């Protein structure tokens, strides 16, 4: 198994990005939406195993104080091999001065806890699709 990390958006197969995110349970946004989100992000990483895109992640940041990590996903067929950890560590390592926040998918909180993340006690969100976020277990 040959693992390759890509830290830019050049030549990315956006249909495959959308497939990986959908398979991992992270929404239904199509290729165009995913491309715009990743290209507008400050920090991105794509994980290829034997040249197949199997994992993704991105972050928005001011590069000095705060950053938010989004869309960390590994295709279910490749989970359990440390690739999710690799994605998060890559993003965090490229934002060394920043406090990091993220939304953990329901049931994945333990994964992030192992990487040093802690539950926010005062975090708040204003969501455009508030009912969907409540139904998915992100808000009360």
Coordinates of C-alpha atoms in Angstrom, one line a residue:
X1 CA 0.0 0.0 0.0
X2 CA 1.5 3.3 -1.2
X3 CA 0.1 6.4 0.6
X4 CA 0.5 9.8 -1.0
X5 CA -0.5 13.1 0.5
X6 CA -1.4 16.0 -1.7
X7 CA -1.6 19.5 -0.2
X8 CA -3.1 21.5 -3.1
X9 CA -6.1 21.2 -5.3
X10 CA -4.3 20.7 -8.6
X11 CA -5.7 17.9 -10.7
X12 CA -8.1 16.7 -8.0
X13 CA -11.0 14.5 -9.2
X14 CA -13.9 16.5 -7.6
X15 CA -16.4 13.7 -8.4
X16 CA -14.3 11.4 -6.3
X17 CA -14.1 13.9 -3.5
X18 CA -17.9 14.1 -3.4
X19 CA -18.1 10.3 -3.5
X20 CA -15.6 9.9 -0.5
X21 CA -17.5 12.5 1.5
X22 CA -20.9 10.9 0.8
X23 CA -19.6 7.4 1.6
X24 CA -18.2 8.7 4.9
X25 CA -21.6 10.2 5.8
X26 CA -20.6 13.9 5.3
X27 CA -23.4 15.3 3.3
X28 CA -24.6 15.3 -0.2
X29 CA -22.9 18.3 -1.8
X30 CA -21.9 17.5 -5.4
X31 CA -18.6 17.9 -7.1
X32 CA -19.0 21.7 -7.9
X33 CA -19.8 22.5 -4.3
X34 CA -16.9 20.5 -2.9
X35 CA -14.5 22.0 -5.4
X36 CA -15.5 25.5 -4.4
X37 CA -15.3 24.7 -0.7
X38 CA -11.8 23.1 -1.0
X39 CA -10.4 25.7 -3.3
X40 CA -11.6 28.5 -1.0
X41 CA -9.9 26.8 2.0
X42 CA -6.6 27.9 3.4
X43 CA -5.3 24.4 4.0
X44 CA -6.2 21.2 2.2
X45 CA -5.1 17.6 2.2
X46 CA -6.0 14.7 -0.1
X47 CA -4.9 11.1 0.7
X48 CA -4.3 8.7 -2.1
X49 CA -3.7 5.0 -1.6
X50 CA -2.1 3.3 -4.6
X51 CA -3.2 6.5 -6.5
X52 CA -6.9 6.2 -5.5
X53 CA -8.3 9.2 -3.6
X54 CA -9.6 7.8 -0.4
X55 CA -9.4 10.6 2.2
X56 CA -9.8 14.4 2.4
X57 CA -9.7 17.3 4.8
X58 CA -9.6 21.0 4.8
X59 CA -9.3 24.0 7.1
X60 CA -10.1 27.7 7.2
X61 CA -7.7 29.9 9.2
X62 CA -6.3 33.3 10.0
X63 CA -2.9 31.5 10.3
X64 CA -2.1 33.1 13.6
X65 CA -4.9 32.5 16.2
X66 CA -7.8 30.4 15.0
X67 CA -8.6 27.6 12.5
X68 CA -11.6 25.4 11.8
X69 CA -11.2 22.0 10.4
X70 CA -13.9 20.7 8.0
X71 CA -14.7 17.7 5.8
X72 CA -12.3 15.2 7.4
X73 CA -13.3 11.9 5.7
X74 CA -11.9 8.6 4.8
X75 CA -13.7 6.2 2.5
X76 CA -15.2 3.4 4.6
X77 CA -13.2 0.8 2.7
X78 CA -10.0 2.4 3.9
X79 CA -11.0 3.4 7.5
X80 CA -9.1 1.9 10.4
X81 CA -5.7 2.2 8.8
X82 CA -4.7 5.5 10.5
X83 CA -5.6 7.7 7.5
X84 CA -8.0 9.9 9.4
X85 CA -5.3 10.5 12.0
X86 CA -2.9 11.3 9.2
X87 CA -5.3 13.9 7.7
X88 CA -5.9 15.7 11.0
X89 CA -2.3 15.7 12.0
X90 CA -1.3 17.0 8.6
X91 CA -3.8 19.9 8.9
X92 CA -2.9 20.6 12.5
X93 CA 0.8 20.5 11.7
X94 CA 0.4 23.1 9.0
X95 CA -1.5 25.4 11.4
X96 CA 0.9 25.2 14.4
X97 CA 0.0 28.5 16.1
X98 CA -3.8 28.1 15.8
X99 CA -6.5 26.9 18.2
X100 CA -8.4 24.3 16.2
X101 CA -12.1 23.6 16.3
X102 CA -14.2 21.2 14.3
X103 CA -17.6 19.5 14.0
X104 CA -17.3 15.8 14.8
X105 CA -19.8 13.5 13.1
X106 CA -22.1 11.9 15.7
X107 CA -20.2 8.9 17.1
X108 CA -16.8 10.1 16.0
X109 CA -16.1 12.2 19.0
X110 CA -13.9 9.6 20.6
X111 CA -11.6 9.6 17.5
X112 CA -11.0 13.3 17.9
X113 CA -10.6 13.0 21.7
X114 CA -7.7 10.6 21.0
X115 CA -6.0 13.3 18.9
X116 CA -6.3 15.8 21.8
X117 CA -9.5 17.6 20.9
X118 CA -12.0 18.4 23.7
X119 CA -15.7 19.1 23.8
X120 CA -16.5 22.8 23.7
X121 CA -18.8 23.9 26.5
X122 CA -19.7 27.3 25.1
X123 CA -19.7 26.6 21.3
X124 CA -22.6 28.1 19.5
X125 CA -23.8 27.8 15.9
X126 CA -26.2 29.6 13.6
X127 CA -27.2 27.2 10.9
X128 CA -29.1 28.0 7.7
X129 CA -30.5 24.5 7.8
X130 CA -31.1 24.4 11.6
X131 CA -33.6 21.5 11.6
X132 CA -31.3 19.3 9.6
X133 CA -28.5 20.0 12.0
X134 CA -30.7 19.1 14.9
X135 CA -31.9 15.9 13.3
X136 CA -28.3 14.9 12.6
X137 CA -27.4 15.3 16.3
X138 CA -25.2 18.4 16.0
X139 CA -27.5 20.8 18.0
X140 CA -30.2 20.7 20.6

